């Protein structure tokens, strides 16, 4: 099982806090990208939600998300985990 899925499952099963999930996910994503490791499509899409997560309501801006939204995004990502990357489309002629 890949590290991203393990982290998502840990978040959804409440074995890790949202703050610890955020730090671990961003670290794993950075390490995978630096190593040239293929990142599952769902994990790549979830990155944007993790990046937008802000645990402190007083610092949360209009584009930031809270813990409930992060968990919702994680559930959606897990539901589509095995979907492949979308095929590239050719430009219209």
Short mmCIF file of N, CA and C in Angstrom, two decimals:
data_model
loop_
_atom_site.label_atom_id
_atom_site.label_comp_id
_atom_site.label_asym_id
_atom_site.label_seq_id
_atom_site.Cartn_x
_atom_site.Cartn_y
_atom_site.Cartn_z
N UNK A 1 0.86 -1.19 0.00
CA UNK A 1 0.00 0.00 0.00
C UNK A 1 0.90 1.24 0.00
N UNK A 2 0.50 2.24 -0.75
CA UNK A 2 1.34 3.43 -0.83
C UNK A 2 1.16 4.34 0.39
N UNK A 3 2.15 5.15 0.61
CA UNK A 3 2.18 6.02 1.79
C UNK A 3 1.02 7.01 1.80
N UNK A 4 0.63 7.49 0.64
CA UNK A 4 -0.47 8.46 0.59
C UNK A 4 -1.78 7.83 1.05
N UNK A 5 -2.05 6.64 0.57
CA UNK A 5 -3.28 5.95 0.98
C UNK A 5 -3.25 5.64 2.48
N UNK A 6 -2.10 5.22 2.97
CA UNK A 6 -1.96 4.96 4.41
C UNK A 6 -2.27 6.21 5.22
N UNK A 7 -1.77 7.34 4.78
CA UNK A 7 -2.01 8.59 5.50
C UNK A 7 -3.49 8.98 5.45
N UNK A 8 -4.11 8.84 4.29
CA UNK A 8 -5.53 9.17 4.16
C UNK A 8 -6.37 8.28 5.06
N UNK A 9 -6.08 6.99 5.05
CA UNK A 9 -6.84 6.08 5.91
C UNK A 9 -6.63 6.41 7.38
N UNK A 10 -5.41 6.76 7.75
CA UNK A 10 -5.14 7.13 9.14
C UNK A 10 -5.93 8.37 9.54
N UNK A 11 -6.04 9.34 8.65
CA UNK A 11 -6.83 10.55 8.93
C UNK A 11 -8.29 10.19 9.10
N UNK A 12 -8.84 9.42 8.18
CA UNK A 12 -10.26 9.09 8.21
C UNK A 12 -10.63 8.18 9.37
N UNK A 13 -9.68 7.37 9.81
CA UNK A 13 -9.91 6.49 10.97
C UNK A 13 -9.53 7.18 12.27
N UNK A 14 -9.17 8.45 12.19
CA UNK A 14 -8.80 9.29 13.34
C UNK A 14 -7.63 8.71 14.14
N UNK A 15 -6.69 8.09 13.42
CA UNK A 15 -5.46 7.61 14.05
C UNK A 15 -4.38 8.68 14.00
N UNK A 16 -4.66 9.76 13.27
CA UNK A 16 -3.73 10.89 13.18
C UNK A 16 -4.57 12.16 13.13
N UNK A 17 -4.07 13.21 13.76
CA UNK A 17 -4.78 14.50 13.73
C UNK A 17 -4.65 15.12 12.35
N UNK A 18 -5.53 16.05 12.05
CA UNK A 18 -5.47 16.75 10.77
C UNK A 18 -4.15 17.50 10.62
N UNK A 19 -3.67 18.09 11.71
CA UNK A 19 -2.40 18.83 11.66
C UNK A 19 -1.23 17.90 11.34
N UNK A 20 -1.20 16.73 12.00
CA UNK A 20 -0.12 15.78 11.73
C UNK A 20 -0.25 15.18 10.33
N UNK A 21 -1.49 14.96 9.90
CA UNK A 21 -1.73 14.47 8.54
C UNK A 21 -1.18 15.46 7.52
N UNK A 22 -1.51 16.73 7.72
CA UNK A 22 -1.06 17.76 6.79
C UNK A 22 0.46 17.74 6.65
N UNK A 23 1.16 17.74 7.77
CA UNK A 23 2.62 17.76 7.74
C UNK A 23 3.18 16.51 7.08
N UNK A 24 2.65 15.35 7.43
CA UNK A 24 3.15 14.09 6.87
C UNK A 24 2.85 13.98 5.38
N UNK A 25 1.66 14.42 4.98
CA UNK A 25 1.26 14.34 3.56
C UNK A 25 2.14 15.26 2.71
N UNK A 26 2.32 16.48 3.16
CA UNK A 26 3.14 17.42 2.40
C UNK A 26 4.59 16.95 2.31
N UNK A 27 5.09 16.36 3.39
CA UNK A 27 6.46 15.82 3.39
C UNK A 27 6.56 14.65 2.40
N UNK A 28 5.60 13.72 2.46
CA UNK A 28 5.61 12.56 1.56
C UNK A 28 5.48 13.00 0.11
N UNK A 29 4.64 13.98 -0.14
CA UNK A 29 4.45 14.49 -1.51
C UNK A 29 5.74 15.11 -2.03
N UNK A 30 6.36 15.92 -1.20
CA UNK A 30 7.61 16.57 -1.59
C UNK A 30 8.70 15.54 -1.88
N UNK A 31 8.81 14.54 -1.01
CA UNK A 31 9.83 13.50 -1.19
C UNK A 31 9.57 12.68 -2.45
N UNK A 32 8.31 12.33 -2.70
CA UNK A 32 7.97 11.55 -3.89
C UNK A 32 8.26 12.35 -5.16
N UNK A 33 7.88 13.61 -5.15
CA UNK A 33 8.11 14.46 -6.32
C UNK A 33 9.61 14.63 -6.57
N UNK A 34 10.38 14.84 -5.51
CA UNK A 34 11.82 15.02 -5.65
C UNK A 34 12.50 13.75 -6.17
N UNK A 35 11.95 12.59 -5.79
CA UNK A 35 12.53 11.32 -6.20
C UNK A 35 12.01 10.86 -7.56
N UNK A 36 11.07 11.60 -8.13
CA UNK A 36 10.50 11.22 -9.41
C UNK A 36 9.56 10.03 -9.34
N UNK A 37 9.02 9.78 -8.15
CA UNK A 37 8.10 8.67 -7.93
C UNK A 37 6.72 9.05 -8.46
N UNK A 38 6.07 8.09 -9.11
CA UNK A 38 4.72 8.32 -9.62
C UNK A 38 3.74 8.48 -8.45
N UNK A 39 2.96 9.53 -8.50
CA UNK A 39 1.98 9.82 -7.44
C UNK A 39 0.60 9.49 -8.00
N UNK A 40 -0.18 8.67 -7.27
CA UNK A 40 -1.52 8.34 -7.76
C UNK A 40 -2.35 9.60 -8.03
N UNK A 41 -3.21 9.52 -9.04
CA UNK A 41 -4.04 10.65 -9.44
C UNK A 41 -4.82 11.23 -8.27
N UNK A 42 -5.49 10.36 -7.50
CA UNK A 42 -6.29 10.84 -6.37
C UNK A 42 -5.41 11.53 -5.33
N UNK A 43 -4.22 11.01 -5.12
CA UNK A 43 -3.29 11.62 -4.16
C UNK A 43 -2.82 12.98 -4.66
N UNK A 44 -2.61 13.08 -5.96
CA UNK A 44 -2.18 14.36 -6.53
C UNK A 44 -3.29 15.40 -6.39
N UNK A 45 -4.52 15.01 -6.67
CA UNK A 45 -5.65 15.94 -6.52
C UNK A 45 -5.85 16.34 -5.07
N UNK A 46 -5.65 15.40 -4.15
CA UNK A 46 -5.83 15.69 -2.73
C UNK A 46 -4.78 16.68 -2.24
N UNK A 47 -3.62 16.70 -2.87
CA UNK A 47 -2.57 17.64 -2.48
C UNK A 47 -3.09 19.07 -2.37
N UNK A 48 -3.93 19.47 -3.31
CA UNK A 48 -4.42 20.85 -3.32
C UNK A 48 -5.29 21.15 -2.11
N UNK A 49 -6.07 20.17 -1.67
CA UNK A 49 -6.88 20.36 -0.46
C UNK A 49 -5.99 20.41 0.77
N UNK A 50 -5.00 19.53 0.82
CA UNK A 50 -4.07 19.52 1.96
C UNK A 50 -3.33 20.85 2.03
N UNK A 51 -2.92 21.35 0.89
CA UNK A 51 -2.21 22.63 0.84
C UNK A 51 -3.10 23.79 1.29
N UNK A 52 -4.40 23.67 1.05
CA UNK A 52 -5.35 24.74 1.42
C UNK A 52 -5.83 24.63 2.87
N UNK A 53 -5.50 23.53 3.54
CA UNK A 53 -5.96 23.33 4.91
C UNK A 53 -5.27 24.31 5.86
N UNK A 54 -6.06 24.91 6.75
CA UNK A 54 -5.53 25.80 7.79
C UNK A 54 -6.23 25.46 9.09
N UNK A 55 -5.47 25.00 10.06
CA UNK A 55 -6.06 24.54 11.32
C UNK A 55 -6.53 25.68 12.22
N UNK A 56 -5.98 26.86 12.04
CA UNK A 56 -6.31 27.98 12.91
C UNK A 56 -7.38 28.87 12.26
N UNK A 57 -8.60 28.87 12.80
CA UNK A 57 -9.67 29.69 12.21
C UNK A 57 -9.33 31.17 12.10
N UNK A 58 -8.52 31.67 13.02
CA UNK A 58 -8.19 33.10 12.98
C UNK A 58 -7.24 33.44 11.83
N UNK A 59 -6.57 32.43 11.29
CA UNK A 59 -5.65 32.65 10.17
C UNK A 59 -6.24 32.22 8.83
N UNK A 60 -7.38 31.56 8.87
CA UNK A 60 -7.99 30.98 7.67
C UNK A 60 -8.51 32.08 6.75
N UNK A 61 -8.05 32.04 5.52
CA UNK A 61 -8.50 32.99 4.51
C UNK A 61 -9.64 32.42 3.70
N UNK A 62 -10.13 33.19 2.74
CA UNK A 62 -11.29 32.75 1.95
C UNK A 62 -11.02 31.52 1.08
N UNK A 63 -9.77 31.25 0.77
CA UNK A 63 -9.44 30.08 -0.06
C UNK A 63 -8.95 28.90 0.76
N UNK A 64 -8.84 29.08 2.07
CA UNK A 64 -8.39 28.00 2.95
C UNK A 64 -9.57 27.12 3.34
N UNK A 65 -9.27 25.89 3.77
CA UNK A 65 -10.33 24.98 4.20
C UNK A 65 -10.11 24.55 5.64
N UNK A 66 -11.20 24.11 6.28
CA UNK A 66 -11.13 23.66 7.66
C UNK A 66 -10.98 22.13 7.71
N UNK A 67 -10.93 21.59 8.93
CA UNK A 67 -10.72 20.16 9.10
C UNK A 67 -11.85 19.33 8.50
N UNK A 68 -13.08 19.77 8.67
CA UNK A 68 -14.22 19.01 8.12
C UNK A 68 -14.12 18.91 6.60
N UNK A 69 -13.74 19.99 5.96
CA UNK A 69 -13.60 19.98 4.51
C UNK A 69 -12.43 19.10 4.08
N UNK A 70 -11.34 19.17 4.83
CA UNK A 70 -10.19 18.31 4.54
C UNK A 70 -10.58 16.85 4.61
N UNK A 71 -11.30 16.47 5.66
CA UNK A 71 -11.75 15.08 5.81
C UNK A 71 -12.69 14.68 4.67
N UNK A 72 -13.56 15.58 4.27
CA UNK A 72 -14.46 15.31 3.15
C UNK A 72 -13.68 15.08 1.85
N UNK A 73 -12.70 15.92 1.61
CA UNK A 73 -11.85 15.77 0.42
C UNK A 73 -11.08 14.45 0.47
N UNK A 74 -10.61 14.08 1.66
CA UNK A 74 -9.88 12.82 1.82
C UNK A 74 -10.79 11.63 1.54
N UNK A 75 -12.05 11.68 2.00
CA UNK A 75 -13.01 10.61 1.72
C UNK A 75 -13.25 10.48 0.21
N UNK A 76 -13.41 11.61 -0.45
CA UNK A 76 -13.61 11.59 -1.90
C UNK A 76 -12.39 11.02 -2.62
N UNK A 77 -11.21 11.40 -2.17
CA UNK A 77 -9.98 10.88 -2.79
C UNK A 77 -9.89 9.37 -2.62
N UNK A 78 -10.20 8.89 -1.44
CA UNK A 78 -10.12 7.46 -1.18
C UNK A 78 -11.12 6.70 -2.06
N UNK A 79 -12.29 7.27 -2.28
CA UNK A 79 -13.31 6.62 -3.11
C UNK A 79 -12.85 6.48 -4.56
N UNK A 80 -11.99 7.37 -5.03
CA UNK A 80 -11.54 7.30 -6.42
C UNK A 80 -10.06 6.92 -6.53
N UNK A 81 -9.53 6.27 -5.50
CA UNK A 81 -8.11 5.98 -5.42
C UNK A 81 -7.57 5.21 -6.62
N UNK A 82 -8.31 4.23 -7.10
CA UNK A 82 -7.79 3.37 -8.16
C UNK A 82 -8.02 3.93 -9.57
N UNK A 83 -8.62 5.08 -9.68
CA UNK A 83 -8.82 5.67 -11.00
C UNK A 83 -7.48 6.09 -11.60
N UNK A 84 -7.30 5.87 -12.90
CA UNK A 84 -6.04 6.26 -13.54
C UNK A 84 -5.99 7.76 -13.78
N UNK A 85 -4.80 8.21 -14.09
CA UNK A 85 -4.66 9.61 -14.51
C UNK A 85 -5.53 9.80 -15.73
N UNK A 86 -6.14 10.95 -15.88
CA UNK A 86 -6.97 11.18 -17.07
C UNK A 86 -6.09 11.13 -18.33
N UNK A 87 -6.64 10.60 -19.41
CA UNK A 87 -5.83 10.56 -20.64
C UNK A 87 -5.61 11.97 -21.18
N UNK A 88 -4.49 12.14 -21.79
CA UNK A 88 -4.19 13.43 -22.42
C UNK A 88 -5.11 13.60 -23.63
N UNK A 89 -5.56 14.79 -23.84
CA UNK A 89 -6.42 15.05 -24.99
C UNK A 89 -5.66 15.87 -26.00
N UNK A 90 -5.91 15.57 -27.24
CA UNK A 90 -5.26 16.31 -28.32
C UNK A 90 -5.97 17.64 -28.50
N UNK A 91 -5.23 18.69 -28.85
CA UNK A 91 -5.86 19.99 -29.10
C UNK A 91 -6.86 19.87 -30.26
N UNK A 92 -7.91 20.64 -30.18
CA UNK A 92 -8.92 20.64 -31.25
C UNK A 92 -8.30 21.16 -32.54
N UNK A 93 -8.66 20.53 -33.63
CA UNK A 93 -8.10 20.92 -34.94
C UNK A 93 -8.88 22.05 -35.55
#
